[in-house]
Amino acid sequence: RPIHYDSQRQLLLYEELPGLPLFDSFSGRRPETAKLLTMVGVWLAKFHALTPPLRVPARTRGEDAGKRRLFLQTFRRRLSSRRVESIDASLRWLLAKRRSFVRTTRQTLVHQDVHSRNIIVLPSKRSIGFLDFNDTRRYDPAADVGTFLLHLDTALHGFFPVRRIRAIKRRFLDAYFRARPLARRDPTFNERVNIHQAWMAYQFWEFSLSYFP
């Protein structure tokens, strides 16, 4: 949790959370990794079940529109114009779907940056904690689930074959749905997760093109 803000240095100090990032706790042992991801699923479900304080802002249309412009700037520098036109059409479609979710979905607290460097495994390995709530908004909870599922594809790539990664991801999802049964009963939840995963895939692609020539 935040404990002090130094306005002169623009420095935000957080309470220390002992342990290792989840990424550094991954190993080739599937049962241990699956257990950790089960804890992540339960924690995230409980976070999404909290009532958002009124002071927490909702994610705005402008944020997504700004991301799309950033994506296109990068893609135009590295890809053919025909390829960029096709990407822009996909991005516009994804934006329309994401906006429709905001209109029809109950918004919850959403972390917006769920990945294994922002999750700490405590020394006992019996509990976890999350870091970096700077981007927390009121938004569709499926966005966090989709973001983390996409992240797992890359984070676990060096440890397990694709078949095992899929099984581990199912363990995470099963834990999330058990702790938040309303999501399991929501007929649109899986579609929303997929849409958010696709949006984040473009974000990862843009990041790779920007920082790895």
Tab-separated table of C-alpha atoms in Angstrom:
chain	number	residue	atom	x	y	z
A	1	ARG	CA	0.000	0.000	0.000
A	2	PRO	CA	1.234	3.608	-0.517
A	3	ILE	CA	2.661	5.115	2.664
A	4	HIS	CA	4.121	8.473	1.591
A	5	TYR	CA	4.245	10.821	-1.409
A	6	ASP	CA	7.176	13.244	-1.778
A	7	SER	CA	5.733	16.015	-3.947
A	8	GLN	CA	9.111	17.700	-4.535
A	9	ARG	CA	10.731	14.545	-5.890
A	10	GLN	CA	7.433	13.187	-7.258
A	11	LEU	CA	8.241	9.942	-5.471
A	12	LEU	CA	5.631	7.501	-4.189
A	13	LEU	CA	6.799	5.142	-1.427
A	14	TYR	CA	5.091	1.791	-0.931
A	15	GLU	CA	4.991	-0.530	2.039
A	16	GLU	CA	7.688	-3.188	1.683
A	17	LEU	CA	6.443	-6.618	0.672
A	18	PRO	CA	9.048	-9.323	1.316
A	19	GLY	CA	9.449	-12.123	-1.187
A	20	LEU	CA	10.229	-12.707	-4.844
A	21	PRO	CA	8.367	-11.675	-7.995
A	22	LEU	CA	6.171	-14.463	-9.295
A	23	PHE	CA	8.297	-14.631	-12.459
A	24	ASP	CA	11.352	-15.552	-10.387
A	25	SER	CA	9.335	-18.238	-8.617
A	26	PHE	CA	8.392	-20.060	-11.811
A	27	SER	CA	10.152	-23.361	-12.243
A	28	GLY	CA	9.915	-26.463	-14.387
A	29	ARG	CA	7.845	-28.106	-11.649
A	30	ARG	CA	4.279	-27.906	-12.887
A	31	PRO	CA	2.514	-28.611	-9.522
A	32	GLU	CA	4.331	-25.731	-7.807
A	33	THR	CA	3.658	-23.314	-10.667
A	34	ALA	CA	-0.003	-24.357	-10.862
A	35	LYS	CA	-0.368	-23.819	-7.100
A	36	LEU	CA	1.002	-20.284	-7.363
A	37	LEU	CA	-1.317	-19.443	-10.249
A	38	THR	CA	-4.261	-20.819	-8.309
A	39	MET	CA	-3.476	-18.260	-5.594
A	40	VAL	CA	-3.324	-15.535	-8.251
A	41	GLY	CA	-6.758	-16.549	-9.545
A	42	VAL	CA	-8.293	-16.398	-6.063
A	43	TRP	CA	-6.637	-13.056	-5.222
A	44	LEU	CA	-7.759	-11.465	-8.484
A	45	ALA	CA	-11.332	-12.710	-8.043
A	46	LYS	CA	-11.496	-11.216	-4.539
A	47	PHE	CA	-10.077	-7.935	-5.831
A	48	HIS	CA	-12.735	-7.789	-8.549
A	49	ALA	CA	-15.437	-8.449	-5.955
A	50	LEU	CA	-14.555	-5.294	-3.999
A	51	THR	CA	-16.814	-2.265	-4.288
A	52	PRO	CA	-14.837	0.440	-6.122
A	53	PRO	CA	-14.468	3.675	-4.109
A	54	LEU	CA	-16.029	6.630	-5.880
A	55	ARG	CA	-12.644	8.356	-6.076
A	56	VAL	CA	-11.301	5.607	-8.354
A	57	PRO	CA	-11.825	6.882	-11.925
A	58	ALA	CA	-13.346	4.828	-14.704
A	59	ARG	CA	-11.256	3.967	-17.730
A	60	THR	CA	-12.096	6.469	-20.467
A	61	ARG	CA	-12.559	6.139	-24.214
A	62	GLY	CA	-9.705	8.589	-24.642
A	63	GLU	CA	-7.222	6.173	-23.062
A	64	ASP	CA	-7.943	3.477	-25.631
A	65	ALA	CA	-8.014	5.957	-28.509
A	66	GLY	CA	-4.625	7.308	-27.425
A	67	LYS	CA	-3.199	3.779	-27.334
A	68	ARG	CA	-4.479	3.117	-30.851
A	69	ARG	CA	-2.737	6.246	-32.168
A	70	LEU	CA	0.487	5.181	-30.458
A	71	PHE	CA	0.244	1.692	-31.951
A	72	LEU	CA	-0.260	3.075	-35.457
A	73	GLN	CA	2.673	5.486	-35.170
A	74	THR	CA	4.983	2.592	-34.359
A	75	PHE	CA	3.518	0.256	-36.956
A	76	ARG	CA	3.832	2.875	-39.727
A	77	ARG	CA	7.564	3.129	-39.059
A	78	ARG	CA	8.130	-0.607	-39.311
A	79	LEU	CA	5.412	-2.135	-41.503
A	80	SER	CA	3.985	-1.683	-44.986
A	81	SER	CA	1.051	0.687	-45.473
A	82	ARG	CA	-1.221	-2.192	-46.510
A	83	ARG	CA	-0.350	-4.069	-43.328
A	84	VAL	CA	-1.011	-0.990	-41.222
A	85	GLU	CA	-4.427	-0.484	-42.845
A	86	SER	CA	-5.371	-4.045	-41.938
A	87	ILE	CA	-4.133	-3.569	-38.361
A	88	ASP	CA	-6.060	-0.308	-38.020
A	89	ALA	CA	-9.271	-2.023	-39.103
A	90	SER	CA	-8.709	-4.695	-36.438
A	91	LEU	CA	-7.948	-2.098	-33.786
A	92	ARG	CA	-11.104	-0.139	-34.602
A	93	TRP	CA	-13.164	-3.318	-34.303
A	94	LEU	CA	-11.549	-4.212	-30.977
A	95	LEU	CA	-12.129	-0.678	-29.674
A	96	ALA	CA	-15.803	-0.878	-30.592
A	97	LYS	CA	-16.142	-4.189	-28.755
A	98	ARG	CA	-14.335	-2.869	-25.665
A	99	ARG	CA	-16.572	0.203	-25.570
A	100	SER	CA	-19.676	-1.949	-25.848
A	101	PHE	CA	-18.490	-3.931	-22.814
A	102	VAL	CA	-18.273	-0.739	-20.765
A	103	ARG	CA	-21.896	0.053	-21.595
A	104	THR	CA	-23.236	-3.424	-20.796
A	105	THR	CA	-20.918	-4.816	-18.103
A	106	ARG	CA	-20.821	-4.146	-14.383
A	107	GLN	CA	-17.519	-2.389	-13.764
A	108	THR	CA	-15.265	-3.389	-10.882
A	109	LEU	CA	-11.842	-2.446	-9.603
A	110	VAL	CA	-9.361	-3.465	-12.295
A	111	HIS	CA	-5.595	-3.540	-11.722
A	112	GLN	CA	-4.755	-3.021	-15.434
A	113	ASP	CA	-1.149	-4.234	-15.150
A	114	VAL	CA	-1.390	-7.857	-14.027
A	115	HIS	CA	1.842	-9.668	-14.803
A	116	SER	CA	4.333	-11.817	-12.921
A	117	ARG	CA	6.669	-8.926	-12.047
A	118	ASN	CA	3.840	-7.166	-10.209
A	119	ILE	CA	2.961	-10.215	-8.104
A	120	ILE	CA	5.095	-11.077	-5.079
A	121	VAL	CA	5.337	-14.586	-3.647
A	122	LEU	CA	5.935	-14.346	0.091
A	123	PRO	CA	8.827	-16.398	1.547
A	124	SER	CA	6.489	-19.090	2.899
A	125	LYS	CA	5.076	-19.565	-0.638
A	126	ARG	CA	1.661	-19.819	0.999
A	127	SER	CA	0.441	-16.382	0.019
A	128	ILE	CA	1.014	-13.654	-2.544
A	129	GLY	CA	0.703	-9.894	-2.834
A	130	PHE	CA	0.204	-7.483	-5.729
A	131	LEU	CA	2.200	-4.352	-6.537
A	132	ASP	CA	1.740	-1.251	-8.698
A	133	PHE	CA	-1.833	-0.030	-8.413
A	134	ASN	CA	-1.061	3.243	-10.184
A	135	ASP	CA	-3.257	2.369	-13.178
A	136	THR	CA	-6.185	0.939	-11.195
A	137	ARG	CA	-9.528	1.942	-12.702
A	138	ARG	CA	-13.186	1.004	-12.700
A	139	TYR	CA	-13.495	-1.178	-15.779
A	140	ASP	CA	-14.379	-4.613	-17.123
A	141	PRO	CA	-12.791	-7.293	-14.860
A	142	ALA	CA	-12.274	-9.549	-17.871
A	143	ALA	CA	-9.508	-7.143	-18.924
A	144	ASP	CA	-7.290	-8.250	-16.021
A	145	VAL	CA	-7.955	-11.916	-16.748
A	146	GLY	CA	-7.194	-11.519	-20.453
A	147	THR	CA	-4.024	-9.527	-19.771
A	148	PHE	CA	-2.673	-12.147	-17.367
A	149	LEU	CA	-3.519	-15.091	-19.634
A	150	LEU	CA	-1.641	-13.462	-22.490
A	151	HIS	CA	1.293	-12.721	-20.195
A	152	LEU	CA	1.473	-16.371	-19.116
A	153	ASP	CA	2.000	-17.486	-22.717
A	154	THR	CA	5.294	-15.596	-22.795
A	155	ALA	CA	6.334	-15.939	-19.122
A	156	LEU	CA	5.973	-19.733	-19.079
A	157	HIS	CA	7.335	-20.328	-22.581
A	158	GLY	CA	10.828	-21.182	-21.343
A	159	PHE	CA	9.594	-23.618	-18.696
A	160	PHE	CA	6.858	-25.741	-20.251
A	161	PRO	CA	5.580	-26.973	-23.626
A	162	VAL	CA	2.433	-25.363	-25.003
A	163	ARG	CA	0.177	-28.219	-23.864
A	164	ARG	CA	1.254	-27.810	-20.242
A	165	ILE	CA	0.974	-24.037	-20.385
A	166	ARG	CA	-2.667	-24.435	-21.453
A	167	ALA	CA	-3.308	-26.771	-18.516
A	168	ILE	CA	-1.696	-24.334	-16.065
A	169	LYS	CA	-3.762	-21.456	-17.472
A	170	ARG	CA	-6.883	-23.562	-16.923
A	171	ARG	CA	-5.882	-23.956	-13.266
A	172	PHE	CA	-5.705	-20.173	-12.949
A	173	LEU	CA	-9.113	-19.743	-14.614
A	174	ASP	CA	-10.740	-22.496	-12.548
A	175	ALA	CA	-9.501	-20.850	-9.342
A	176	TYR	CA	-10.808	-17.470	-10.506
A	177	PHE	CA	-14.244	-18.866	-11.369
A	178	ARG	CA	-14.529	-20.807	-8.096
A	179	ALA	CA	-13.793	-17.647	-6.122
A	180	ARG	CA	-16.058	-15.517	-8.338
A	181	PRO	CA	-18.911	-17.736	-9.598
A	182	LEU	CA	-20.771	-14.739	-11.053
A	183	ALA	CA	-18.108	-14.551	-13.761
A	184	ARG	CA	-18.573	-18.224	-14.664
A	185	ARG	CA	-22.303	-17.674	-15.089
A	186	ASP	CA	-21.785	-14.592	-17.265
A	187	PRO	CA	-22.369	-15.734	-20.894
A	188	THR	CA	-20.189	-12.936	-22.316
A	189	PHE	CA	-17.201	-13.290	-19.965
A	190	ASN	CA	-15.087	-15.601	-22.144
A	191	GLU	CA	-15.684	-13.464	-25.237
A	192	ARG	CA	-14.606	-10.370	-23.324
A	193	VAL	CA	-11.458	-12.106	-22.085
A	194	ASN	CA	-10.571	-12.992	-25.681
A	195	ILE	CA	-11.146	-9.439	-26.911
A	196	HIS	CA	-8.965	-7.987	-24.163
A	197	GLN	CA	-6.267	-10.572	-24.911
A	198	ALA	CA	-6.274	-9.510	-28.567
A	199	TRP	CA	-5.953	-5.839	-27.597
A	200	MET	CA	-3.028	-6.616	-25.280
A	201	ALA	CA	-1.360	-8.697	-28.014
A	202	TYR	CA	-1.227	-5.559	-30.175
A	203	GLN	CA	0.204	-3.661	-27.209
A	204	PHE	CA	2.947	-6.287	-26.736
A	205	TRP	CA	3.683	-6.209	-30.463
A	206	GLU	CA	3.969	-2.421	-30.478
A	207	PHE	CA	6.280	-2.543	-27.458
A	208	SER	CA	8.514	-5.131	-29.145
A	209	LEU	CA	8.800	-3.070	-32.320
A	210	SER	CA	9.587	0.077	-30.313
A	211	TYR	CA	12.296	-1.323	-28.063
A	212	PHE	CA	13.778	-4.249	-29.989
A	213	PRO	CA	14.813	-3.160	-33.489
